[in-house]
CSV table of C-alpha atoms and ligand atoms in Angstrom, one decimal:
chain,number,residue,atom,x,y,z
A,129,UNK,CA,-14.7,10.1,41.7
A,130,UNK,CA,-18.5,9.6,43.3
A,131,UNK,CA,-18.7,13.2,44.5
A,132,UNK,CA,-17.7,13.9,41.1
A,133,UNK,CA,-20.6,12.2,39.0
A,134,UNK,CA,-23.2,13.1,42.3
A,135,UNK,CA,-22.7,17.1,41.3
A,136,UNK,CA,-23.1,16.1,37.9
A,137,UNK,CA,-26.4,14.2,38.4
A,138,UNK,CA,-28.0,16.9,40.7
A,139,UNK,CA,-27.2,19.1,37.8
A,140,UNK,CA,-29.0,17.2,35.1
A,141,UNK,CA,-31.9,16.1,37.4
A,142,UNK,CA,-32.4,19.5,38.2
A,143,UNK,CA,-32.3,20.6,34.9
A,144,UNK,CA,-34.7,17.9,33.5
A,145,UNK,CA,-37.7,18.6,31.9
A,146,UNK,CA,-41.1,16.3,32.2
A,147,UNK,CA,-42.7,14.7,29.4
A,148,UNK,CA,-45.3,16.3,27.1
A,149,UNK,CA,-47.9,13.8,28.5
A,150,UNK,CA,-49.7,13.3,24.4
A,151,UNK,CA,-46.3,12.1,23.3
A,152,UNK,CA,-45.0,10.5,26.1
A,153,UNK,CA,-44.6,6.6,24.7
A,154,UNK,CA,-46.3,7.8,21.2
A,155,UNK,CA,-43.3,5.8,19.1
A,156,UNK,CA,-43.0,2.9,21.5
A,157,UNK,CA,-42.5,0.0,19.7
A,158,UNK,CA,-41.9,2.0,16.6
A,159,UNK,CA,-38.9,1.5,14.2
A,160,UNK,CA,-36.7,4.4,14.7
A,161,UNK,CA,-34.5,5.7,11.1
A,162,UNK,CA,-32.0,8.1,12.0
A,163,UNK,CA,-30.8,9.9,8.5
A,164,UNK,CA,-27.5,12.0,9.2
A,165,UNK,CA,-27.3,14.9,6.6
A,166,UNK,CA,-23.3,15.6,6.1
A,167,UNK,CA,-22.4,19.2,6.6
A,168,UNK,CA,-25.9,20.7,5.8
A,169,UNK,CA,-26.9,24.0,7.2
A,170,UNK,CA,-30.3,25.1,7.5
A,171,UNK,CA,-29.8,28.3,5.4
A,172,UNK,CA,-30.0,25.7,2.6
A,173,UNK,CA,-33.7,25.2,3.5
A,174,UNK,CA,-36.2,26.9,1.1
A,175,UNK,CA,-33.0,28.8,-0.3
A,176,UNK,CA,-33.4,29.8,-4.2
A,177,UNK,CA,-30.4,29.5,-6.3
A,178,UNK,CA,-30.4,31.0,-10.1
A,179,UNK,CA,-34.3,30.7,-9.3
A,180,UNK,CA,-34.8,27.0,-8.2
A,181,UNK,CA,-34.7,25.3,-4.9
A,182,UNK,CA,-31.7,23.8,-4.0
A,183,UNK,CA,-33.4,21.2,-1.8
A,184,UNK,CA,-36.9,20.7,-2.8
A,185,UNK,CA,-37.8,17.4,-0.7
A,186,UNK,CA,-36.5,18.6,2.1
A,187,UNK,CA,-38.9,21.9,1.8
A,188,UNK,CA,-41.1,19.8,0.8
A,189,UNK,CA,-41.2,18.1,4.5
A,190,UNK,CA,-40.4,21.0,5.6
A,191,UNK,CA,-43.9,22.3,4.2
A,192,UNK,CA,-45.3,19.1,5.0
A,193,UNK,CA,-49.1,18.9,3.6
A,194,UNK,CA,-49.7,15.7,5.3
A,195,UNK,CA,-49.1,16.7,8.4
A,196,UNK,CA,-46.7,14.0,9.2
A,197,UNK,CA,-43.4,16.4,10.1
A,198,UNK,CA,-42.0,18.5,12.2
A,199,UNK,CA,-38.9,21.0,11.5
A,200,UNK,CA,-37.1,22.8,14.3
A,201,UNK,CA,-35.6,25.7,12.5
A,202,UNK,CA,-34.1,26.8,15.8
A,203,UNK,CA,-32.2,23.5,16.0
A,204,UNK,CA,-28.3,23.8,16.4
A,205,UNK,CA,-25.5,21.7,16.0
A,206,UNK,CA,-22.9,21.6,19.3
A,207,UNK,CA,-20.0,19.5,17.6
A,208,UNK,CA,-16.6,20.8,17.9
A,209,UNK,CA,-12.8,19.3,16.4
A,210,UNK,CA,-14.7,15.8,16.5
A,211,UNK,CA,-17.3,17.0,13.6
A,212,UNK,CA,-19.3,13.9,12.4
A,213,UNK,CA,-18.2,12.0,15.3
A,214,UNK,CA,-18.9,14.7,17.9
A,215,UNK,CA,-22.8,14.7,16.3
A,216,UNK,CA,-22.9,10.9,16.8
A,217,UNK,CA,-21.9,11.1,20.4
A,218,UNK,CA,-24.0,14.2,21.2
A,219,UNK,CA,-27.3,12.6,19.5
A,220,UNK,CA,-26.6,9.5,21.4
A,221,UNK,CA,-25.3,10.3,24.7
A,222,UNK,CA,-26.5,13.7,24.9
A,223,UNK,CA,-23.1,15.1,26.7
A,224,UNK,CA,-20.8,17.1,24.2
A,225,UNK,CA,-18.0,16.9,22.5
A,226,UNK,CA,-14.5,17.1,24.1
A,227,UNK,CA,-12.8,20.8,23.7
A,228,UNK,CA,-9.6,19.7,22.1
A,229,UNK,CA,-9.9,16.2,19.8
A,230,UNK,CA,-12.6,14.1,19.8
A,231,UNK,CA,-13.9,11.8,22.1
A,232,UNK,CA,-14.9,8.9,19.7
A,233,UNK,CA,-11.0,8.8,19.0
A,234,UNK,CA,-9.5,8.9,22.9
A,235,UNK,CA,-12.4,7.8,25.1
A,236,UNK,CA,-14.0,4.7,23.3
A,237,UNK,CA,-12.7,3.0,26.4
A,238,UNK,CA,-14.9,5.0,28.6
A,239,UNK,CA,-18.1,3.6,30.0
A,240,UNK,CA,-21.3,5.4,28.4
A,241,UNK,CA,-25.4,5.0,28.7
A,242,UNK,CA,-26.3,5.4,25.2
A,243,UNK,CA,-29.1,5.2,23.8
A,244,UNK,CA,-28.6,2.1,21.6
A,245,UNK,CA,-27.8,0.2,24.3
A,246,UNK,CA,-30.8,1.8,26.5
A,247,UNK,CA,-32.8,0.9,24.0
A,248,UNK,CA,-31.9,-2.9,23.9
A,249,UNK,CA,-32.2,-3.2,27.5
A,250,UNK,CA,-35.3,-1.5,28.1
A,251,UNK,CA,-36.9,-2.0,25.1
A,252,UNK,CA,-35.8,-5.0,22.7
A,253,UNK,CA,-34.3,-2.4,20.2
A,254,UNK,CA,-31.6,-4.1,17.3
A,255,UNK,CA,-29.1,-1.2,16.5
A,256,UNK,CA,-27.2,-0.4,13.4
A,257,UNK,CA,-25.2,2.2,11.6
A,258,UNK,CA,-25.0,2.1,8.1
A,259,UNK,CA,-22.2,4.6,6.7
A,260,UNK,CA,-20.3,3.9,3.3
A,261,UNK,CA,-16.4,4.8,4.5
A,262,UNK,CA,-14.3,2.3,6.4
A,263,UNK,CA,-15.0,0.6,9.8
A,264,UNK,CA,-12.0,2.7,11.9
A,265,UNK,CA,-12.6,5.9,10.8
A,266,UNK,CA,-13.5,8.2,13.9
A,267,UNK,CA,-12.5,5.2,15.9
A,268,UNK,CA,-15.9,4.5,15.5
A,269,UNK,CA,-15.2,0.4,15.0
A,270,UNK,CA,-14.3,0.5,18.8
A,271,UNK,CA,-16.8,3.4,20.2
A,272,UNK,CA,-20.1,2.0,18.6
A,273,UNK,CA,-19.0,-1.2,20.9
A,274,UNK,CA,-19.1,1.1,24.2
A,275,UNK,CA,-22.4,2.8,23.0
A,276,UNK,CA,-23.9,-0.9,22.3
A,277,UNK,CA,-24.5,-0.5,18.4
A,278,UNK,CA,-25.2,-4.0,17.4
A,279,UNK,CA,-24.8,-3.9,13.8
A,280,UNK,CA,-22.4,-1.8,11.9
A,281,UNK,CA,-22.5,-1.6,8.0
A,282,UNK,CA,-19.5,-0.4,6.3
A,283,UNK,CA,-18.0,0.2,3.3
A,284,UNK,CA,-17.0,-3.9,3.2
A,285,UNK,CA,-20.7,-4.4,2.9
A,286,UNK,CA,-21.2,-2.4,-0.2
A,287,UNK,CA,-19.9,-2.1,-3.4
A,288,UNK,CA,-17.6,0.5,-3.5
A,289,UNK,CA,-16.6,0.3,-7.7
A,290,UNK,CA,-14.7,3.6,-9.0
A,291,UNK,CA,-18.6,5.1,-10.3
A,292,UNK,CA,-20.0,5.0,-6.6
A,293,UNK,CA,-17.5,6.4,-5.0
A,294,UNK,CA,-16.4,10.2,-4.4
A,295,UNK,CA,-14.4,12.2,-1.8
A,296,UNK,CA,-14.4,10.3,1.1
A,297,UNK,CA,-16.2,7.2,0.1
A,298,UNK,CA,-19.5,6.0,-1.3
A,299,UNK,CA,-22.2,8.3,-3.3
A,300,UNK,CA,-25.4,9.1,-1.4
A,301,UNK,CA,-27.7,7.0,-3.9
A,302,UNK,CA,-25.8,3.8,-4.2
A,303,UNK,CA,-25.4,3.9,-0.2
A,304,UNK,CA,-29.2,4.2,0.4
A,305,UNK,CA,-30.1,1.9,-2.5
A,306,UNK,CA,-27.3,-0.5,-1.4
A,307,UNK,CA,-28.6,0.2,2.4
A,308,UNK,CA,-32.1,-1.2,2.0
A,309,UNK,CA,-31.5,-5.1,1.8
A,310,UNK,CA,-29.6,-5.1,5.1
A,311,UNK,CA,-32.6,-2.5,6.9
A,312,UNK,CA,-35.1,-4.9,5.5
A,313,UNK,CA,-33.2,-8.0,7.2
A,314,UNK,CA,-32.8,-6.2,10.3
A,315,UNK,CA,-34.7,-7.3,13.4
A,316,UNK,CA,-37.7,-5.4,14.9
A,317,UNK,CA,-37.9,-3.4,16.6
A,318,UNK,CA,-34.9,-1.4,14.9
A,319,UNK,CA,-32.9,2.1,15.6
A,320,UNK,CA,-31.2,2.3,11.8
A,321,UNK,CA,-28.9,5.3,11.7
A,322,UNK,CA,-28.0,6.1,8.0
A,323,UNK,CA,-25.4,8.5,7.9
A,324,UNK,CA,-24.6,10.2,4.3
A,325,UNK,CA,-21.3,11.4,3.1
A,326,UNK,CA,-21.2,13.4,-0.4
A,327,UNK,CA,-21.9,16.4,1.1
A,328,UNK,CA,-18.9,16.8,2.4
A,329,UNK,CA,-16.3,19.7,2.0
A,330,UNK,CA,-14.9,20.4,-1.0
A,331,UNK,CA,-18.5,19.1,-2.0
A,332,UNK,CA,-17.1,17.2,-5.2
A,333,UNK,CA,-19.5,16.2,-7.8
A,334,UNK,CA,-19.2,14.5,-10.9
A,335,UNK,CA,-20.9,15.7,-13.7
A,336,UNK,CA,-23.5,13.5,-14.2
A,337,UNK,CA,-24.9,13.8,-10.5
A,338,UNK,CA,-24.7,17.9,-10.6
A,339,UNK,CA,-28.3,19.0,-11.4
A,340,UNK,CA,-28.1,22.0,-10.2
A,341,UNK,CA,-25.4,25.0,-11.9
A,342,UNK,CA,-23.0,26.0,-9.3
A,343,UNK,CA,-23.0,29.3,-7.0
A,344,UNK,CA,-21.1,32.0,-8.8
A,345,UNK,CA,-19.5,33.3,-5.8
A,346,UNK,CA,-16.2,32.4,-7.2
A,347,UNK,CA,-15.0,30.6,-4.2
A,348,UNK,CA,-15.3,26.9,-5.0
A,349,UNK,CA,-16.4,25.1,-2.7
A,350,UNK,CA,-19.2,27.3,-1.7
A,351,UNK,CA,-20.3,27.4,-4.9
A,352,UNK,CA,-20.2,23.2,-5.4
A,353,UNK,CA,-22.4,23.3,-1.8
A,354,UNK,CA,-25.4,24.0,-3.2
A,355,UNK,CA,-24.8,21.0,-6.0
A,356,UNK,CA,-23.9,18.4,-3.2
A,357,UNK,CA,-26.5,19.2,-1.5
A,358,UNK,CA,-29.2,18.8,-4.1
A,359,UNK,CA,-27.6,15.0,-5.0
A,360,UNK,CA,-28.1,14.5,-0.8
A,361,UNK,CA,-31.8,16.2,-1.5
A,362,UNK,CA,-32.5,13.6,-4.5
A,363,UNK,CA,-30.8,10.5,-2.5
A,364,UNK,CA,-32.8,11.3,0.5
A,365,UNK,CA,-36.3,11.2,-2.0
A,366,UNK,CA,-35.4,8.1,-3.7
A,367,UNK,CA,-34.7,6.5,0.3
A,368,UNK,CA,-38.1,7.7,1.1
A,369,UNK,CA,-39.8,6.3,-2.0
A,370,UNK,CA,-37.7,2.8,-1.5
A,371,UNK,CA,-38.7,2.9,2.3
A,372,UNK,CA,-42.3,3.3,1.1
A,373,UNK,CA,-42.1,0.5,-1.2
A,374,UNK,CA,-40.6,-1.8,1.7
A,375,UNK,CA,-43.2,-1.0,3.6
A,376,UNK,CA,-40.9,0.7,6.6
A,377,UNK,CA,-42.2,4.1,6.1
A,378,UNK,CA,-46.1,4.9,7.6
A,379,UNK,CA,-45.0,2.5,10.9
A,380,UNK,CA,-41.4,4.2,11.4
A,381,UNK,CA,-40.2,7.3,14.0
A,382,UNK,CA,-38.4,9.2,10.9
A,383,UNK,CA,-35.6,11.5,12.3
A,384,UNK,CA,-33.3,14.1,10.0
A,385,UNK,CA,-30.5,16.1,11.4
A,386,UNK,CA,-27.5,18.4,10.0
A,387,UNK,CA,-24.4,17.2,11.5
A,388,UNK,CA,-22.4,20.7,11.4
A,389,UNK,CA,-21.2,23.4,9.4
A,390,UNK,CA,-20.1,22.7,6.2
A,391,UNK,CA,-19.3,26.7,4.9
A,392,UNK,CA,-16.4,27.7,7.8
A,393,UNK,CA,-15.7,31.4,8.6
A,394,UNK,CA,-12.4,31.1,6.0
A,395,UNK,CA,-16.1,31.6,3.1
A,396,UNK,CA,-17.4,34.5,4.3
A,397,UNK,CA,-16.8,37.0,2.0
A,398,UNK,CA,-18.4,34.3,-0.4
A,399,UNK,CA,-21.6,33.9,2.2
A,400,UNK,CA,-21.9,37.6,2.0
A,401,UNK,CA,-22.8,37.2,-1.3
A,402,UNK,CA,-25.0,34.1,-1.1
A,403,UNK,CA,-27.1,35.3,2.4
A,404,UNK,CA,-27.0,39.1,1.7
A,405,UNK,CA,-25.9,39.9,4.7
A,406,UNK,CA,-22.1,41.0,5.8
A,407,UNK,CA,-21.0,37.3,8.2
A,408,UNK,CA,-20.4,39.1,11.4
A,409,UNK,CA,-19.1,37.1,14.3
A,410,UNK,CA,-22.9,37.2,15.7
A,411,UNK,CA,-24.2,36.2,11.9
A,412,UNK,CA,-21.6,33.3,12.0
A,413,UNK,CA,-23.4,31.9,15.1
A,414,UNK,CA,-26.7,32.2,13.9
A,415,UNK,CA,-25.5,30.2,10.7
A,416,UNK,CA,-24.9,27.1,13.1
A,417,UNK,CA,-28.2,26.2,12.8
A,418,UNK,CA,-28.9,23.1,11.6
A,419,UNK,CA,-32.0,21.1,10.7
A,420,UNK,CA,-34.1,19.0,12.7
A,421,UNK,CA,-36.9,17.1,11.5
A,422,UNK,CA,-39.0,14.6,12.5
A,423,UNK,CA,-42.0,12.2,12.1
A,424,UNK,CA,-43.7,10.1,14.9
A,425,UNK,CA,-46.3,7.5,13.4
A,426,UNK,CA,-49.9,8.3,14.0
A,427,UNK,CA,-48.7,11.7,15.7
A,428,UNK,CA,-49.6,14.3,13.5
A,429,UNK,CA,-47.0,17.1,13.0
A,430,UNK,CA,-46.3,20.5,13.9
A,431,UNK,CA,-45.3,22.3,10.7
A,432,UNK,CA,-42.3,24.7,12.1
A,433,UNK,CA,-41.3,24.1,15.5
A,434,UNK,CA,-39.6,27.5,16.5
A,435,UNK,CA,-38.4,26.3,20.4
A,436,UNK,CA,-34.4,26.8,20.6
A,437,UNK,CA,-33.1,23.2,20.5
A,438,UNK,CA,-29.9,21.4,20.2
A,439,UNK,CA,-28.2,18.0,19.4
A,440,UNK,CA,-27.9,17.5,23.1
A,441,UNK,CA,-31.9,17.6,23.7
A,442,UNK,CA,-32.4,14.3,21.0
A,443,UNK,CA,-31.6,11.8,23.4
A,444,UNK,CA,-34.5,13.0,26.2
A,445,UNK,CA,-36.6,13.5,23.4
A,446,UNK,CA,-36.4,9.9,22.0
A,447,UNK,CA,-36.5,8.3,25.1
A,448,UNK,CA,-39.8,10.2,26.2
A,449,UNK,CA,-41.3,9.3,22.9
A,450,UNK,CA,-40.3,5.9,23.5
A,451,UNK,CA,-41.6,5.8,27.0
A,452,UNK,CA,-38.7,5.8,28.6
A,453,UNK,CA,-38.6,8.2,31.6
A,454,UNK,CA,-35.1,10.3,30.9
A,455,UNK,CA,-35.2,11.4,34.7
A,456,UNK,CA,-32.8,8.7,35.5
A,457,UNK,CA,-30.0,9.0,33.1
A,458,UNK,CA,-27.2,11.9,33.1
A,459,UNK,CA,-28.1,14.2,30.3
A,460,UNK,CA,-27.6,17.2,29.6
A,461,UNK,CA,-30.4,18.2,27.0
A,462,UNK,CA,-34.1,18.1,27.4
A,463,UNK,CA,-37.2,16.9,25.4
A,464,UNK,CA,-37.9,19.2,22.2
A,465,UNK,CA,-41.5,18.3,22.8
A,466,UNK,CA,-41.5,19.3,27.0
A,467,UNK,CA,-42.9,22.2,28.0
A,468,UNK,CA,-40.7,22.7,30.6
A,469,UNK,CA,-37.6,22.5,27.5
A,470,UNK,CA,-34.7,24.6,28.4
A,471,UNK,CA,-34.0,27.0,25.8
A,472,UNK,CA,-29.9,27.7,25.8
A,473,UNK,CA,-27.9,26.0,23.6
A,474,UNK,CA,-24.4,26.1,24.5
A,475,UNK,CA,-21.5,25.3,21.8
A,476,UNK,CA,-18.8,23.9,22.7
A,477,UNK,CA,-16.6,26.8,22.7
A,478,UNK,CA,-18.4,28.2,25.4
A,479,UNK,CA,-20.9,30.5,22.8
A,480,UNK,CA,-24.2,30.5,23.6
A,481,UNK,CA,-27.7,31.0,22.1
A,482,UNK,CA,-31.3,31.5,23.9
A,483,UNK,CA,-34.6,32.1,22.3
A,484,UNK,CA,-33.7,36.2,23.4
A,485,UNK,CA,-30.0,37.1,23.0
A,486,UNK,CA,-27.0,35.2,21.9
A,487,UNK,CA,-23.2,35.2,23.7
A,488,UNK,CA,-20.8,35.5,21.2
A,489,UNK,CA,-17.1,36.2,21.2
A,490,UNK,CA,-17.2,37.6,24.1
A,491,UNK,CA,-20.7,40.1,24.0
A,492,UNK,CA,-24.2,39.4,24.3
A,493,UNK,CA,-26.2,40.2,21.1
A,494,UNK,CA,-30.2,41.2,21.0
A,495,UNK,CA,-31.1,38.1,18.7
A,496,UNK,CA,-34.0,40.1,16.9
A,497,UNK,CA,-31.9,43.0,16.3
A,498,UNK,CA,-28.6,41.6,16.2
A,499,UNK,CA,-27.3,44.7,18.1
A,500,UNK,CA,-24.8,43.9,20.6
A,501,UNK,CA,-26.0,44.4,24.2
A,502,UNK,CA,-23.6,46.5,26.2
A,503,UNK,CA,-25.5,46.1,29.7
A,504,UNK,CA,-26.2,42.5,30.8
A,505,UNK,CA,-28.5,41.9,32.9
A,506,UNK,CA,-27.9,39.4,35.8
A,507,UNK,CA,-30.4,36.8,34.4
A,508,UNK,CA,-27.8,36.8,31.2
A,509,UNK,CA,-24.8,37.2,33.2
A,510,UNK,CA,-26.0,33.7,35.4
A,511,UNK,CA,-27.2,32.0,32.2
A,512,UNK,CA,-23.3,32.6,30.8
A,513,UNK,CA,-22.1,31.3,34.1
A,514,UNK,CA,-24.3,28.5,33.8
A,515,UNK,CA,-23.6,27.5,30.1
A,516,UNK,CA,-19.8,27.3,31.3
A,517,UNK,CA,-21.0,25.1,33.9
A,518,UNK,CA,-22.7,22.5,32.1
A,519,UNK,CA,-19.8,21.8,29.7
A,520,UNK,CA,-17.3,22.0,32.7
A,521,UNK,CA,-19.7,19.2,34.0
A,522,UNK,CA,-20.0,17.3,30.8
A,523,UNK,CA,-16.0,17.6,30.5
A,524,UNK,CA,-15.8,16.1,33.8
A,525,UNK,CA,-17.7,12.8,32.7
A,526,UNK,CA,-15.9,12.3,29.9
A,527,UNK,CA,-12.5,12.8,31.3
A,528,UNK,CA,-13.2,11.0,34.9
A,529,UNK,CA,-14.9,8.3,32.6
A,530,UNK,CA,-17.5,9.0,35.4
A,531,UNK,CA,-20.5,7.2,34.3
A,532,UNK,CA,-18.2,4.0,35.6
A,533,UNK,CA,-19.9,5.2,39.0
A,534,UNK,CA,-23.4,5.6,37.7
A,535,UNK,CA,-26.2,3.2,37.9
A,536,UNK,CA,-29.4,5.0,36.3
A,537,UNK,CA,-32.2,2.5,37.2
A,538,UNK,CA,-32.3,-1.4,38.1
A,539,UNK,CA,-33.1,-1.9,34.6
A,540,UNK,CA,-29.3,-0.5,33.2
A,541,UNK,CA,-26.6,-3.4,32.7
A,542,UNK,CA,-22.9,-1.9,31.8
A,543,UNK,CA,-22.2,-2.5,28.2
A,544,UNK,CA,-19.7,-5.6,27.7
A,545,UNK,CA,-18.1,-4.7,24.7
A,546,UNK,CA,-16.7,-7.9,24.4
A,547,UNK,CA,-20.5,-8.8,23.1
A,548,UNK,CA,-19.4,-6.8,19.9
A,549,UNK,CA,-18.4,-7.6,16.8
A,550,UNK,CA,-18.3,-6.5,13.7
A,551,UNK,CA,-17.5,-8.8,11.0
A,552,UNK,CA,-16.0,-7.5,7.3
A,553,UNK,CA,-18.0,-8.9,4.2
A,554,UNK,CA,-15.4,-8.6,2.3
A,555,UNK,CA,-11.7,-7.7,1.7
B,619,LIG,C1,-16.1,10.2,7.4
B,619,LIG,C2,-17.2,11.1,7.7
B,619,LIG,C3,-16.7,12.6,7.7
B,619,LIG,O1,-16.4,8.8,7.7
B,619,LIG,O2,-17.9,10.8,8.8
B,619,LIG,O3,-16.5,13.1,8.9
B,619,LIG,P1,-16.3,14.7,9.2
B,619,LIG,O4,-15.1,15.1,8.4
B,619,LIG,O5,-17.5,15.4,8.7
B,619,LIG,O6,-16.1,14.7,10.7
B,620,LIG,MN1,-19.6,15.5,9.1
C-alpha cells in the first residue's frame, strides 16, 4: 500500500546520486540508439583467439582514437530467469528482475515510470524497439504498452526468407540493414533500441557468416561463441557505417550493452581452457561483466571507465544526460557519470560486487586477490544487509504493483496503454 512505496522512495532518494554538472543535459535533444548485444560477455573484449581478435570494432571503440566513447569494463549485467527481458526492464525502469520468472511475462499489467514514456512526456521523445523474432515473445507485445514504447518493429516488418534467418529468428545483418528505413522514418527526437539476436546460445552459424575458426575447447557451443560473436562484431560495423551514411551518427547519444551471460557455469571446464584460469564460484561472478559503452555528441569520451556500474544505474544516467533531474522517480541505480555513484552491484540472487570485495555464495572475496575473506568487517557485513534490502524493496514494487501509488513530479501522466498499438505488416 502507500507506506509500502513511501519506504521504498525514502530508500531510493536517499540513495540518489547528483548530476555530474558538465554532463548534466549534454544529450538533450539528441537521438538516443540503444544497441542490445545478445549474450556477450566482456571477456570477449580485446580477447585473441588462434591469434586474431574476435571482436575487432568493438576494441576498436573500445580503444576509441577519436575520443568519442566510453567503455565501463566494470559494468555488470543483473538479469535473472527473465534474461533478455529482465535486461529490457532493468535498462528501462531501473528496478530488477523478479526472483522466480520474469516480470515482462506476469506483471505487464503493472503500472511502471519508464523511461520511454518519461521521455515522451518530458521531452517529445518517439520510442521504438526494433528486434527481428515475433511480437509476443517475452510478452513483450503487451509490456512495451505499460513502459510507453510507441513503435515496435518485429519480425512482420522484415523479411524473414529461410537465408536471413537462424536460431531464434532473423540474422544480425539483414535486421540492421533491414532496420534502417523504418529509423530513418522515425520522428525526432527518437530513443531507437535495436536489439540483436544471433548471438544466442548454441551460437549457430552458417558457414558462410563464420569468419572466424571455432574455439577448440571441444565443448560446442563455447567454441561457436567466439564465431557468433564476430558475425554480431561485423553487423554492428556495417550499422555504424549505414548510420553514418544516413547521417544519424555525429548528432546521436550511441549506447552498447551486453544483455547477460551467454557461457553458463554447465562450460566451465571449457572456460578454463579459453580464460586460463580454473572458474571458481568467485571467477564465475567476475565473468558477469558485461559491456557498457557509450557516446554523447559533442562530449568527448573517457577511454575506459573503471567505476563499478550496473544495468540498474542506465536509467539515472540517461535521464541526467538528458536533463532530466532522476531525483524524483523510484530508482534504484545511480548516474555512471555522478560523483556521488554508488559502487555495489547487487544480482539478483542476492551476490554482490563493490569496487573492493565481492559476496559470493555465501563468503566475501578480496576482489584484487581473489582470496576469500574470512573476517568481515561491519562496513561489508551492512553493505550485504543493504544489498538484500534494495531487492527486497524492488520485489515489493513489482509485486504490490506499487508505483500505482506514485506520482514523481506534476509533469508524469500514468501510461494509458490503451494508446498502444502495434500493428503487423504482414501475415
Ligand atoms: C528472443 C530473445 C532471446 O526474442 O530476446 O531471449 P533470451 O533467451 O536471451 O532471454
Ligand atoms: Mn538475451
Amino acid at each position: 500500500d502507500s507506506d509500502d512505496i513511501t519506504e521504498v522512495q525514502n530508500y531510493t532518494k536517499a540513495k540518489y546520486a547528483q548530476p555530474n554538472e558538465k554532463l548534466f543535459g549534454a544529450a538533450k535533444g539528441k537521438n538516443i540508439i540503444k544497441i542490445h548485444l545478445e549474450s556477450f560477455q566482456s571477456f570477449l573484449i580485446d580477447y585473441k583467439l588462434h591469434g586474431e581478435e574476435v571482436t575487432p570494432f568493438l576494441n576498436s571503440l573500445v580503444h576509441d582514437e577519436s575520443k568519442s566513447f566510453t567503455y565501463f569494463d566494470n559494468f555488470f549485467h543483473q538479469t535473472g530467469q527473465g534474461k533478455t527481458a529482465d535486461a529490457e526492464l532493468i535498462t528501462d525502469t531501473s528496478l530488477y528482475g523478479l526472483s522466480n520468472g520474469s516480470a515482462f511475462s506476469t506483471k505487464a499489467d503493472n503500472t511502471f515510470q519508464a523511461l520511454p514514456a518519461i521521455l515522451d512526456q518530458r521531452q517529445g521523445y518517439t520510442s521504438a524497439v526494433f528486434h527481428g523474432d515475433g511480437k509476443s515473445f517475452w510478452n513483450r507485445d503487451n509490456m512495451y504498452k505499460s513502459l510507453g514504447v510507441n513503435e515496435f518493429y518485429y519480425d512482420s516488418y522484415y523479411d524473414m526468407s529461410k537465408e536471413n534467418v537462424i536460431n531464434y529468428g532473423l540474422k544480425d545483418k539483414p535486421f540492421f540493414e533491414q532496420s534502417m528505413p523504418y529509423l530513418k522514418n522515425m520522428e525526432k527526437p527518437f530513443y531507437a533500441h535495436m536489439m540483436t539476436l544471433t548471438h544466442h546460445h548454441p551460437y549457430l552459424i552458417d558457414e558462410e557468416d563464420a569468419t572466424i575458426a571455432p574455439a577448440e575447447t571441444g565443448d560446442p557451443s563455447v567454441d561457436r561463441y567466439f564465431q557468433t560473436a564476430r558475425y554480431l562484431d561485423e553487423a554492428l560495423k556495417q550499422f555504424f557505417e549505414d548510420l553514418k551514411e544516413a547521417g544519424l551518427y555525429e548528432d546521436s547519444v550511441i549506447m552498447i550493452y551486453g544483455d547477460h551471460y551467454g557461457i553458463s557455469e554447465n562450460h566451465n571446464r571449457a572456460m578454463k581452457e579459453i580464460t586460463g584460469e580454473k572458474i571458481t564460484s568467485f571467477k564465475s561472478a567476475q565473468l558477469q561483466r558485461v559491456p557498457f559503452i557509450i557516446k554523447v555528441p559533442g562530449v568527448e569520451g573517457q577511454g575506459i571507465n573503471h567505476e563499478y556500474t550496473a544495468m540498474t544505474d542506465v536509467m539515472p544516467t540517461l535521464l541526467h544526460l538528458l536533463g532530466i533531474d532522476a531525483q524524483d522517480y523510484i530508482l534504484f541505480g545511480t548516474d555512471m557519470f555522478s560523483k556521488d555513484h554508488k559502487e555495489m552491484v547487487p544480482f539478483r540472487n542476492g551476490d554482490f560486487i563493490t569496487d573492493k570485495y565481492s559476496y559470493v555464495d555465501g563468503a566475501f572475496y578480496n576482489n584484487k586477490t581473489g582470496e576469500k575473506i574470512s573476517d568481515p568487517t561491519e562496513s561489508m557485513l551492512n553493505m550485504k544487509e543493504t544489498a538484500h534490502h534494495e531487492l527486497e524493496l524492488s520485489d515489493k514494487v513489482l509485486n504490490g504493483d506499487l508505483l500505482r501509488f506514485y506520482s514523481p513530479n506534476e509533469q508524469w501522466e500514468p501510461v494509458n496503454t490503451g494508446d498502444y498499438f502495434y500493428p503487423t505488416l504482414k501475415e
